[in-house]
Structure formats: structure tokens, C-alpha cells
Amino acid sequence: MTRVGQPKDSLVAIIGDEDTCTGFMLGGIGHINQKRETNFLVVTKDTPASHIEDTFRAFLKRDDIGIILINQNIAEDIRALIDTHVEAIPAVLEIPSKELPYDPAKDSILRRARGMFSAEEFR
């Protein structure tokens, strides 16, 4: 139970390949709530984009999730949906996978953040 004025605990959700999800699960982010909803999705080559989109939408609607981590190559499969998310919470962060390096040019959230600030503001 949270007290008035105290922030509620938030979870980190992950949409990633098996190695990424396993690493974060070993780090302790795995959670199953009372409705038996998990905060992770392991994506394989057979996972349809519609299932990834449905899971991403479900994570966006949950008030107990504060950050959504997604492998960048998986984010490319649902780029149009990710680009529609403009709220600060949950924050959506694209991360590299074991197989593919991170490419900042593909990260729409980073591009949006760069547009908010100028180089002079950091001098």
C-alpha cells in the first residue's frame, strides 16, 4: 500500500530476444501480478508482429510499469506504434541485442530528444 504523496513502485518491462530477457530476469526484473500478467515478452523469429504490438500496448496501459526496454531490432518491427507514444511514462528505451549493435540513427525516441535541446544549452 502506498501513502499519499509517495510515488508508487514501478516495474521495468522488457520486450526482447531470449538472451536479453534471460539477462534481465537474472537481474531480478521478472514479475507476475495478481492477474497473472508478466512484465516481459520473449520474442522469437516465429513471434508475429501483432503479438509484439499487443504486448507493447498492454505495457503502455499498465500503471505499474515505468520503463519499457525493447531490443532495437524488435522495435523496428513496430516502429509506427512506438512513434505514436509521446508520454513520458512509461519511458520507452531501445537497447542493443546480442546479435545486433545499437544504431542511434534508428532510435526515434533519441531523435525526438535531440530535437528538444540545442548544443548551446549544455555549455
PDB file of C-alpha atoms in Angstrom:
ATOM      1  CA  MET A   1       0.000   0.000   0.000  1.00  0.00           C
ATOM      2  CA  THR A   2       1.348   3.428  -0.896  1.00  0.00           C
ATOM      3  CA  ARG A   3       0.946   6.503   1.222  1.00  0.00           C
ATOM      4  CA  VAL A   4      -0.476   9.714  -0.154  1.00  0.00           C
ATOM      5  CA  GLY A   5       2.306  11.763  -1.693  1.00  0.00           C
ATOM      6  CA  GLN A   6       4.726   8.845  -2.052  1.00  0.00           C
ATOM      7  CA  PRO A   7       5.499   7.561  -5.538  1.00  0.00           C
ATOM      8  CA  LYS A   8       4.257   4.084  -6.292  1.00  0.00           C
ATOM      9  CA  ASP A   9       6.839   1.432  -7.149  1.00  0.00           C
ATOM     10  CA  SER A  10       7.173   0.973 -10.887  1.00  0.00           C
ATOM     11  CA  LEU A  11       8.336  -2.021 -12.845  1.00  0.00           C
ATOM     12  CA  VAL A  12      10.678  -2.301 -15.780  1.00  0.00           C
ATOM     13  CA  ALA A  13       9.127  -4.228 -18.685  1.00  0.00           C
ATOM     14  CA  ILE A  14      11.182  -5.935 -21.379  1.00  0.00           C
ATOM     15  CA  ILE A  15      10.417  -6.952 -24.935  1.00  0.00           C
ATOM     16  CA  GLY A  16      13.427  -8.777 -26.246  1.00  0.00           C
ATOM     17  CA  ASP A  17      15.112 -11.864 -27.557  1.00  0.00           C
ATOM     18  CA  GLU A  18      15.693 -14.827 -25.270  1.00  0.00           C
ATOM     19  CA  ASP A  19      19.218 -13.798 -24.236  1.00  0.00           C
ATOM     20  CA  THR A  20      18.161 -10.231 -23.387  1.00  0.00           C
ATOM     21  CA  CYS A  21      15.127 -11.304 -21.383  1.00  0.00           C
ATOM     22  CA  THR A  22      17.107 -14.003 -19.565  1.00  0.00           C
ATOM     23  CA  GLY A  23      19.783 -11.492 -18.568  1.00  0.00           C
ATOM     24  CA  PHE A  24      17.266  -9.030 -17.180  1.00  0.00           C
ATOM     25  CA  MET A  25      15.317 -11.803 -15.458  1.00  0.00           C
ATOM     26  CA  LEU A  26      18.511 -12.961 -13.751  1.00  0.00           C
ATOM     27  CA  GLY A  27      18.971  -9.336 -12.701  1.00  0.00           C
ATOM     28  CA  GLY A  28      15.632  -9.507 -10.909  1.00  0.00           C
ATOM     29  CA  ILE A  29      13.159  -7.610 -13.085  1.00  0.00           C
ATOM     30  CA  GLY A  30      10.765 -10.525 -13.652  1.00  0.00           C
ATOM     31  CA  HIS A  31       7.307 -10.039 -12.168  1.00  0.00           C
ATOM     32  CA  ILE A  32       3.875 -11.661 -12.393  1.00  0.00           C
ATOM     33  CA  ASN A  33       0.976  -9.656 -10.960  1.00  0.00           C
ATOM     34  CA  GLN A  34      -2.252 -10.903  -9.393  1.00  0.00           C
ATOM     35  CA  LYS A  35      -3.886 -11.065 -12.833  1.00  0.00           C
ATOM     36  CA  ARG A  36      -1.054 -13.400 -13.933  1.00  0.00           C
ATOM     37  CA  GLU A  37       0.315 -10.734 -16.311  1.00  0.00           C
ATOM     38  CA  THR A  38       4.077 -10.757 -16.801  1.00  0.00           C
ATOM     39  CA  ASN A  39       6.293  -7.733 -17.417  1.00  0.00           C
ATOM     40  CA  PHE A  40       8.269  -9.377 -20.213  1.00  0.00           C
ATOM     41  CA  LEU A  41       7.875 -10.855 -23.677  1.00  0.00           C
ATOM     42  CA  VAL A  42      10.427 -13.213 -25.194  1.00  0.00           C
ATOM     43  CA  VAL A  43      10.380 -12.643 -28.952  1.00  0.00           C
ATOM     44  CA  THR A  44      11.451 -15.398 -31.325  1.00  0.00           C
ATOM     45  CA  LYS A  45      11.595 -15.470 -35.119  1.00  0.00           C
ATOM     46  CA  ASP A  46       8.107 -17.032 -35.044  1.00  0.00           C
ATOM     47  CA  THR A  47       6.526 -14.294 -32.895  1.00  0.00           C
ATOM     48  CA  PRO A  48       4.062 -12.329 -35.043  1.00  0.00           C
ATOM     49  CA  ALA A  49       4.379  -8.533 -35.071  1.00  0.00           C
ATOM     50  CA  SER A  50       0.737  -8.316 -33.979  1.00  0.00           C
ATOM     51  CA  HIS A  51       1.592 -10.123 -30.719  1.00  0.00           C
ATOM     52  CA  ILE A  52       4.521  -7.763 -30.094  1.00  0.00           C
ATOM     53  CA  GLU A  53       2.241  -4.769 -30.760  1.00  0.00           C
ATOM     54  CA  ASP A  54      -0.468  -6.118 -28.439  1.00  0.00           C
ATOM     55  CA  THR A  55       2.071  -6.668 -25.663  1.00  0.00           C
ATOM     56  CA  PHE A  56       3.555  -3.187 -26.147  1.00  0.00           C
ATOM     57  CA  ARG A  57       0.063  -1.629 -25.952  1.00  0.00           C
ATOM     58  CA  ALA A  58      -0.706  -3.647 -22.825  1.00  0.00           C
ATOM     59  CA  PHE A  59       2.521  -2.444 -21.187  1.00  0.00           C
ATOM     60  CA  LEU A  60       1.623   1.164 -22.059  1.00  0.00           C
ATOM     61  CA  LYS A  61      -1.774   0.804 -20.356  1.00  0.00           C
ATOM     62  CA  ARG A  62      -0.453  -0.730 -17.135  1.00  0.00           C
ATOM     63  CA  ASP A  63       0.012   1.792 -14.338  1.00  0.00           C
ATOM     64  CA  ASP A  64       2.639  -0.359 -12.610  1.00  0.00           C
ATOM     65  CA  ILE A  65       5.173  -0.111 -15.475  1.00  0.00           C
ATOM     66  CA  GLY A  66       7.506   2.885 -15.556  1.00  0.00           C
ATOM     67  CA  ILE A  67      10.030   1.832 -18.216  1.00  0.00           C
ATOM     68  CA  ILE A  68       9.740  -0.386 -21.274  1.00  0.00           C
ATOM     69  CA  LEU A  69      13.004  -1.770 -22.645  1.00  0.00           C
ATOM     70  CA  ILE A  70      12.879  -3.139 -26.176  1.00  0.00           C
ATOM     71  CA  ASN A  71      15.575  -4.580 -28.410  1.00  0.00           C
ATOM     72  CA  GLN A  72      16.150  -2.142 -31.239  1.00  0.00           C
ATOM     73  CA  ASN A  73      15.726  -4.763 -33.957  1.00  0.00           C
ATOM     74  CA  ILE A  74      12.331  -5.695 -32.464  1.00  0.00           C
ATOM     75  CA  ALA A  75      11.412  -2.015 -32.149  1.00  0.00           C
ATOM     76  CA  GLU A  76      11.947  -1.728 -35.910  1.00  0.00           C
ATOM     77  CA  ASP A  77       9.129  -4.239 -36.412  1.00  0.00           C
ATOM     78  CA  ILE A  78       6.670  -1.998 -34.517  1.00  0.00           C
ATOM     79  CA  ARG A  79       8.266   1.396 -35.277  1.00  0.00           C
ATOM     80  CA  ALA A  80       4.964   3.044 -36.272  1.00  0.00           C
ATOM     81  CA  LEU A  81       3.419   2.124 -32.913  1.00  0.00           C
ATOM     82  CA  ILE A  82       6.455   3.252 -30.916  1.00  0.00           C
ATOM     83  CA  ASP A  83       6.471   6.583 -32.748  1.00  0.00           C
ATOM     84  CA  THR A  84       2.903   7.256 -31.603  1.00  0.00           C
ATOM     85  CA  HIS A  85       3.885   7.026 -27.915  1.00  0.00           C
ATOM     86  CA  VAL A  86       4.568  10.561 -26.681  1.00  0.00           C
ATOM     87  CA  GLU A  87       4.025  10.230 -22.931  1.00  0.00           C
ATOM     88  CA  ALA A  88       6.994  10.436 -20.549  1.00  0.00           C
ATOM     89  CA  ILE A  89       5.850   7.435 -18.527  1.00  0.00           C
ATOM     90  CA  PRO A  90       6.299   4.709 -19.314  1.00  0.00           C
ATOM     91  CA  ALA A  91       9.602   5.662 -20.878  1.00  0.00           C
ATOM     92  CA  VAL A  92      10.493   3.553 -23.906  1.00  0.00           C
ATOM     93  CA  LEU A  93      14.184   2.771 -24.305  1.00  0.00           C
ATOM     94  CA  GLU A  94      15.679   0.890 -27.224  1.00  0.00           C
ATOM     95  CA  ILE A  95      18.600  -1.349 -26.344  1.00  0.00           C
ATOM     96  CA  PRO A  96      21.001  -3.443 -28.442  1.00  0.00           C
ATOM     97  CA  SER A  97      20.660  -7.176 -28.771  1.00  0.00           C
ATOM     98  CA  LYS A  98      23.373  -9.770 -28.586  1.00  0.00           C
ATOM     99  CA  GLU A  99      23.299 -10.149 -32.369  1.00  0.00           C
ATOM    100  CA  LEU A 100      22.926  -6.529 -33.485  1.00  0.00           C
ATOM    101  CA  PRO A 101      24.641  -3.368 -32.191  1.00  0.00           C
ATOM    102  CA  TYR A 102      22.725  -0.264 -31.192  1.00  0.00           C
ATOM    103  CA  ASP A 103      22.201   2.236 -34.023  1.00  0.00           C
ATOM    104  CA  PRO A 104      21.312   5.738 -32.729  1.00  0.00           C
ATOM    105  CA  ALA A 105      20.082   6.741 -36.188  1.00  0.00           C
ATOM    106  CA  LYS A 106      17.192   4.259 -35.873  1.00  0.00           C
ATOM    107  CA  ASP A 107      16.133   5.294 -32.359  1.00  0.00           C
ATOM    108  CA  SER A 108      13.071   7.535 -32.780  1.00  0.00           C
ATOM    109  CA  ILE A 109      12.982   8.414 -29.068  1.00  0.00           C
ATOM    110  CA  LEU A 110      16.595   9.625 -29.188  1.00  0.00           C
ATOM    111  CA  ARG A 111      15.883  11.649 -32.341  1.00  0.00           C
ATOM    112  CA  ARG A 112      12.926  13.275 -30.591  1.00  0.00           C
ATOM    113  CA  ALA A 113      15.043  14.059 -27.503  1.00  0.00           C
ATOM    114  CA  ARG A 114      17.796  15.613 -29.627  1.00  0.00           C
ATOM    115  CA  GLY A 115      15.225  17.945 -31.146  1.00  0.00           C
ATOM    116  CA  MET A 116      14.282  19.238 -27.699  1.00  0.00           C
ATOM    117  CA  PHE A 117      17.745  20.535 -26.802  1.00  0.00           C
ATOM    118  CA  SER A 118      20.448  22.516 -28.541  1.00  0.00           C
ATOM    119  CA  ALA A 119      24.202  22.091 -28.076  1.00  0.00           C
ATOM    120  CA  GLU A 120      24.452  25.572 -26.532  1.00  0.00           C
ATOM    121  CA  GLU A 121      22.289  24.540 -23.583  1.00  0.00           C
ATOM    122  CA  PHE A 122      24.980  22.127 -22.395  1.00  0.00           C
ATOM    123  CA  ARG A 123      27.907  24.571 -22.481  1.00  0.00           C
TER     124      ARG A 123
END
